[in-house]
Amino acid sequence: MPNNDVVYHLQLFDDKTNCYCLSDCLRRIFMWSKQNPRHYPIFLFMEVKQMFYEDLLTGLTGGVRCQHLESIIKQILQLFSIDSFILPEQIQGNQSSINLALKKQRQHQLYAHYTYEDYGWPPLYVSLGKILPIFTNDEPNIIELISTCKPFSKFFFILQTNLDLPYASFISISNPLRDEQLMIQCANNGQITRVLLKYDGGQLIDNYRQAKQYGIHIISTDSVQCSDTELCQSIANDFQSYSPILCNTVTAPSFCNRTVLVV
């Protein structure tokens, strides 16, 4: 039903969430953003559960369709103005693809040329208060929707694993211990990397340390109660609350200031 999409991880097994209705979750983000208009960019990750063990109804009725994605976009734009977002076409700019735009921008940066050329990732001072909408599912039917559902491809970045696709911008790293070369190549391509630390038992902390070493941009975990684990203690030590900026040790320029943002 429109405006009644339910937010959770896995039905029955892991349905804990801070807000159960998508409209409520979006409103919370909207209100916080309104109260903090100069906030750092928000990465808004969205995923429609479509496997039968994730969501029985969607799984048995053909999976995700364009109408589902259009409904989500409509709900988002009922709250946020389109100017609130950094969208794929802004990253592509006058280049033939997002992938090429990011590679070209990164090559310039490697030669200490940091002037923004109206393509690639925009500088922080023009990104404050903005939101980047990202769809996290790269199942075959979702990939097909990129070419057949224009509202979807125009609004969402796609988190996926193929570095060479024209729209490759956000890359999912599943195992930092195994994907060392992939992380290096992503850094060279100017792509944003995200690792999901799943229920990996003893390798959880090792994957985290490896991800940090190679400059992963976004680290998330499936773990719920972890306040007393080595992983959460390490994160608390590495990302102190009093430091407003943490420069990426792999990709940040030498002039990145860890404590002061001048705009």
CSV table of C-alpha atoms in Angstrom, one decimal:
chain,number,residue,atom,x,y,z
A,1,MET,CA,0.0,0.0,0.0
A,2,PRO,CA,1.3,3.5,-0.8
A,3,ASN,CA,2.9,5.3,2.1
A,4,ASN,CA,2.7,2.2,4.2
A,5,ASP,CA,6.0,0.4,3.3
A,6,VAL,CA,7.4,-1.4,6.3
A,7,VAL,CA,11.1,-1.0,7.3
A,8,TYR,CA,13.0,-4.0,8.7
A,9,HIS,CA,15.9,-6.3,8.0
A,10,LEU,CA,14.5,-9.8,7.8
A,11,GLN,CA,10.9,-10.7,8.4
A,12,LEU,CA,10.3,-12.5,11.7
A,13,PHE,CA,14.0,-13.3,12.4
A,14,ASP,CA,15.4,-9.7,12.5
A,15,ASP,CA,12.7,-7.0,12.3
A,16,LYS,CA,14.2,-4.6,14.8
A,17,THR,CA,14.1,-1.0,13.6
A,18,ASN,CA,13.9,2.5,14.9
A,19,CYS,CA,10.9,3.2,12.7
A,20,TYR,CA,8.6,0.7,11.1
A,21,CYS,CA,7.0,2.8,8.4
A,22,LEU,CA,9.1,4.2,5.6
A,23,SER,CA,7.1,7.5,5.7
A,24,ASP,CA,8.0,7.9,9.4
A,25,CYS,CA,11.7,7.1,8.8
A,26,LEU,CA,11.8,9.7,6.0
A,27,ARG,CA,10.1,12.3,8.2
A,28,ARG,CA,12.7,11.7,10.9
A,29,ILE,CA,15.5,12.3,8.4
A,30,PHE,CA,13.7,15.4,7.0
A,31,MET,CA,13.2,17.0,10.5
A,32,TRP,CA,16.8,16.3,11.5
A,33,SER,CA,18.1,17.7,8.2
A,34,LYS,CA,15.8,20.8,8.6
A,35,GLN,CA,17.2,21.4,12.1
A,36,ASN,CA,20.8,20.9,10.9
A,37,PRO,CA,20.8,22.5,7.5
A,38,ARG,CA,24.6,22.5,7.2
A,39,HIS,CA,25.0,18.8,7.9
A,40,TYR,CA,27.5,16.6,6.1
A,41,PRO,CA,26.0,14.7,3.2
A,42,ILE,CA,23.6,11.9,4.2
A,43,PHE,CA,23.9,8.5,2.4
A,44,LEU,CA,20.3,7.3,2.1
A,45,PHE,CA,20.5,3.6,1.5
A,46,MET,CA,17.3,1.9,0.3
A,47,GLU,CA,16.6,-1.7,-0.5
A,48,VAL,CA,13.3,-3.4,-1.4
A,49,LYS,CA,13.2,-6.9,0.1
A,50,GLN,CA,12.2,-9.3,-2.7
A,51,MET,CA,13.5,-12.8,-1.8
A,52,PHE,CA,10.8,-15.0,-0.3
A,53,TYR,CA,12.7,-15.5,2.9
A,54,GLU,CA,13.0,-11.7,3.2
A,55,ASP,CA,9.5,-10.7,2.3
A,56,LEU,CA,7.0,-13.4,1.4
A,57,LEU,CA,4.5,-11.1,-0.5
A,58,THR,CA,7.1,-9.4,-2.8
A,59,GLY,CA,8.9,-12.7,-3.3
A,60,LEU,CA,5.8,-14.5,-4.5
A,61,THR,CA,4.4,-11.7,-6.7
A,62,GLY,CA,7.3,-11.2,-9.1
A,63,GLY,CA,9.9,-9.2,-7.0
A,64,VAL,CA,10.7,-5.6,-7.3
A,65,ARG,CA,9.0,-3.7,-10.2
A,66,CYS,CA,9.3,-0.1,-11.5
A,67,GLN,CA,6.0,0.8,-9.7
A,68,HIS,CA,7.6,-0.1,-6.4
A,69,LEU,CA,10.5,2.2,-7.0
A,70,GLU,CA,8.4,5.0,-8.3
A,71,SER,CA,6.3,4.8,-5.1
A,72,ILE,CA,9.4,5.1,-3.0
A,73,ILE,CA,10.7,8.1,-5.0
A,74,LYS,CA,7.3,9.7,-4.7
A,75,GLN,CA,7.2,9.3,-0.9
A,76,ILE,CA,10.7,10.8,-0.7
A,77,LEU,CA,9.8,13.8,-2.8
A,78,GLN,CA,6.7,14.5,-0.8
A,79,LEU,CA,9.0,15.6,2.0
A,80,PHE,CA,12.2,16.6,0.3
A,81,SER,CA,12.7,19.1,-2.5
A,82,ILE,CA,14.6,17.8,-5.5
A,83,ASP,CA,17.3,20.3,-4.7
A,84,SER,CA,18.0,18.4,-1.5
A,85,PHE,CA,19.7,15.7,-3.4
A,86,ILE,CA,22.9,15.0,-5.2
A,87,LEU,CA,21.8,12.9,-8.1
A,88,PRO,CA,23.6,10.6,-10.7
A,89,GLU,CA,23.3,13.2,-13.5
A,90,GLN,CA,25.2,15.7,-11.4
A,91,ILE,CA,28.1,13.3,-11.0
A,92,GLN,CA,28.2,12.4,-14.7
A,93,GLY,CA,28.1,16.1,-15.7
A,94,ASN,CA,29.3,16.5,-19.3
A,95,GLN,CA,31.0,13.1,-19.4
A,96,SER,CA,29.6,10.0,-21.2
A,97,SER,CA,29.1,8.0,-18.0
A,98,ILE,CA,29.4,8.3,-14.3
A,99,ASN,CA,32.2,5.8,-14.3
A,100,LEU,CA,34.3,7.9,-16.7
A,101,ALA,CA,33.5,11.1,-14.8
A,102,LEU,CA,34.8,9.6,-11.6
A,103,LYS,CA,37.9,8.1,-13.2
A,104,LYS,CA,38.8,11.4,-14.9
A,105,GLN,CA,38.2,13.4,-11.6
A,106,ARG,CA,40.4,10.9,-9.7
A,107,GLN,CA,43.2,11.1,-12.3
A,108,HIS,CA,43.2,14.9,-11.9
A,109,GLN,CA,43.4,14.5,-8.1
A,110,LEU,CA,46.4,12.2,-8.3
A,111,TYR,CA,48.2,15.0,-10.1
A,112,ALA,CA,47.2,17.4,-7.3
A,113,HIS,CA,44.5,19.1,-9.4
A,114,TYR,CA,41.5,19.5,-7.1
A,115,THR,CA,39.5,22.1,-9.0
A,116,TYR,CA,35.9,21.0,-9.4
A,117,GLU,CA,35.1,20.7,-13.2
A,118,ASP,CA,31.3,20.2,-12.8
A,119,TYR,CA,31.5,16.4,-12.9
A,120,GLY,CA,32.5,13.8,-10.4
A,121,TRP,CA,31.9,14.1,-6.7
A,122,PRO,CA,31.2,17.7,-5.7
A,123,PRO,CA,33.3,19.4,-3.1
A,124,LEU,CA,32.1,19.3,0.5
A,125,TYR,CA,31.2,23.0,0.7
A,126,VAL,CA,28.5,22.6,-2.0
A,127,SER,CA,27.4,19.2,-0.6
A,128,LEU,CA,26.5,20.4,2.9
A,129,GLY,CA,22.9,19.7,3.7
A,130,LYS,CA,22.5,17.3,0.8
A,131,ILE,CA,21.4,13.7,0.5
A,132,LEU,CA,22.6,10.9,-1.8
A,133,PRO,CA,19.9,8.3,-2.5
A,134,ILE,CA,21.4,4.8,-3.1
A,135,PHE,CA,19.7,1.6,-3.9
A,136,THR,CA,21.6,-1.4,-2.5
A,137,ASN,CA,20.2,-4.4,-4.4
A,138,ASP,CA,22.0,-5.5,-7.6
A,139,GLU,CA,19.9,-8.7,-8.4
A,140,PRO,CA,19.5,-9.3,-12.1
A,141,ASN,CA,15.9,-7.9,-12.2
A,142,ILE,CA,17.2,-4.7,-10.5
A,143,ILE,CA,19.9,-4.3,-13.1
A,144,GLU,CA,17.3,-4.7,-15.8
A,145,LEU,CA,15.2,-1.9,-14.2
A,146,ILE,CA,18.2,0.5,-14.6
A,147,SER,CA,17.5,0.6,-18.4
A,148,THR,CA,13.7,0.1,-18.3
A,149,CYS,CA,12.7,2.3,-15.3
A,150,LYS,CA,14.0,5.8,-16.0
A,151,PRO,CA,12.7,7.4,-12.7
A,152,PHE,CA,14.8,4.8,-10.9
A,153,SER,CA,18.0,5.3,-12.8
A,154,LYS,CA,17.7,9.1,-12.8
A,155,PHE,CA,17.2,9.3,-9.0
A,156,PHE,CA,19.2,6.5,-7.4
A,157,PHE,CA,22.8,5.6,-7.4
A,158,ILE,CA,23.3,1.8,-7.5
A,159,LEU,CA,25.4,0.0,-4.9
A,160,GLN,CA,26.8,-3.0,-6.7
A,161,THR,CA,30.0,-5.0,-7.2
A,162,ASN,CA,31.0,-4.4,-10.9
A,163,LEU,CA,33.6,-1.6,-11.1
A,164,ASP,CA,33.4,-1.4,-14.9
A,165,LEU,CA,29.7,-0.6,-15.4
A,166,PRO,CA,28.9,2.8,-16.8
A,167,TYR,CA,26.9,3.8,-13.7
A,168,ALA,CA,29.5,2.3,-11.2
A,169,SER,CA,29.8,4.8,-8.4
A,170,PHE,CA,29.1,3.0,-5.1
A,171,ILE,CA,30.9,-0.3,-4.9
A,172,SER,CA,30.0,-3.1,-2.4
A,173,ILE,CA,32.9,-4.9,-0.8
A,174,SER,CA,31.8,-8.2,0.7
A,175,ASN,CA,35.1,-9.4,2.1
A,176,PRO,CA,38.0,-6.9,2.7
A,177,LEU,CA,40.4,-9.7,3.6
A,178,ARG,CA,39.8,-11.3,0.1
A,179,ASP,CA,39.1,-8.2,-2.0
A,180,GLU,CA,42.3,-6.2,-1.4
A,181,GLN,CA,42.9,-5.5,-5.2
A,182,LEU,CA,39.2,-4.5,-5.6
A,183,MET,CA,39.6,-1.9,-2.9
A,184,ILE,CA,42.8,-0.6,-4.4
A,185,GLN,CA,41.1,-0.3,-7.9
A,186,CYS,CA,38.1,1.4,-6.4
A,187,ALA,CA,40.3,4.0,-4.8
A,188,ASN,CA,42.1,4.6,-8.2
A,189,ASN,CA,38.7,4.9,-9.9
A,190,GLY,CA,37.3,7.5,-7.5
A,191,GLN,CA,34.4,5.2,-6.6
A,192,ILE,CA,32.9,5.2,-3.1
A,193,THR,CA,33.3,1.9,-1.3
A,194,ARG,CA,31.0,0.3,1.3
A,195,VAL,CA,31.6,-2.8,3.3
A,196,LEU,CA,28.9,-4.7,5.1
A,197,LEU,CA,30.4,-6.6,8.1
A,198,LYS,CA,28.0,-9.5,8.4
A,199,TYR,CA,27.8,-12.2,10.9
A,200,ASP,CA,31.4,-13.3,10.3
A,201,GLY,CA,32.3,-14.5,13.7
A,202,GLY,CA,36.0,-14.2,14.4
A,203,GLN,CA,36.7,-12.5,11.1
A,204,LEU,CA,34.5,-9.5,11.9
A,205,ILE,CA,37.2,-7.4,13.5
A,206,ASP,CA,39.8,-8.5,11.0
A,207,ASN,CA,37.6,-7.4,8.1
A,208,TYR,CA,37.0,-4.1,9.8
A,209,ARG,CA,40.7,-3.5,10.3
A,210,GLN,CA,41.4,-4.4,6.7
A,211,ALA,CA,38.6,-2.2,5.4
A,212,LYS,CA,40.0,0.8,7.4
A,213,GLN,CA,43.5,0.2,6.2
A,214,TYR,CA,42.4,0.4,2.5
A,215,GLY,CA,40.3,3.5,3.0
A,216,ILE,CA,36.8,2.1,2.8
A,217,HIS,CA,34.4,5.1,2.9
A,218,ILE,CA,31.3,3.4,4.5
A,219,ILE,CA,31.3,0.7,7.1
A,220,SER,CA,28.1,-1.0,8.3
A,221,THR,CA,27.3,-4.1,10.2
A,222,ASP,CA,24.5,-6.6,10.7
A,223,SER,CA,25.4,-7.0,14.3
A,224,VAL,CA,22.8,-5.6,16.7
A,225,GLN,CA,23.9,-5.9,20.3
A,226,CYS,CA,27.6,-5.1,20.1
A,227,SER,CA,28.4,-2.4,22.6
A,228,ASP,CA,30.8,-4.7,24.5
A,229,THR,CA,32.4,-6.3,21.4
A,230,GLU,CA,35.9,-5.7,20.1
A,231,LEU,CA,34.4,-4.3,16.9
A,232,CYS,CA,32.3,-1.6,18.5
A,233,GLN,CA,35.1,-0.7,20.9
A,234,SER,CA,37.5,-0.3,18.0
A,235,ILE,CA,35.0,1.9,16.1
A,236,ALA,CA,34.5,4.1,19.2
A,237,ASN,CA,38.2,4.6,19.5
A,238,ASP,CA,38.8,5.2,15.8
A,239,PHE,CA,35.9,7.6,15.3
A,240,GLN,CA,35.9,9.9,18.3
A,241,SER,CA,32.7,12.0,18.7
A,242,TYR,CA,34.7,15.2,19.3
A,243,SER,CA,36.4,15.1,15.9
A,244,PRO,CA,34.0,16.7,13.3
A,245,ILE,CA,36.1,15.6,10.3
A,246,LEU,CA,38.0,12.3,9.8
A,247,CYS,CA,40.2,12.5,6.6
A,248,ASN,CA,40.3,9.2,4.6
A,249,THR,CA,43.9,8.1,5.1
A,250,VAL,CA,44.1,6.6,1.6
A,251,THR,CA,42.2,9.0,-0.7
A,252,ALA,CA,42.2,12.4,1.1
A,253,PRO,CA,44.5,15.1,-0.1
A,254,SER,CA,47.4,16.2,2.1
A,255,PHE,CA,45.6,19.5,2.9
A,256,CYS,CA,42.6,17.7,4.5
A,257,ASN,CA,42.0,19.3,7.9
A,258,ARG,CA,40.9,16.9,10.5
A,259,THR,CA,39.4,19.4,12.9
A,260,VAL,CA,38.3,22.5,11.0
A,261,LEU,CA,35.9,22.9,8.1
A,262,VAL,CA,36.1,26.3,6.3
A,263,VAL,CA,33.2,27.2,4.1
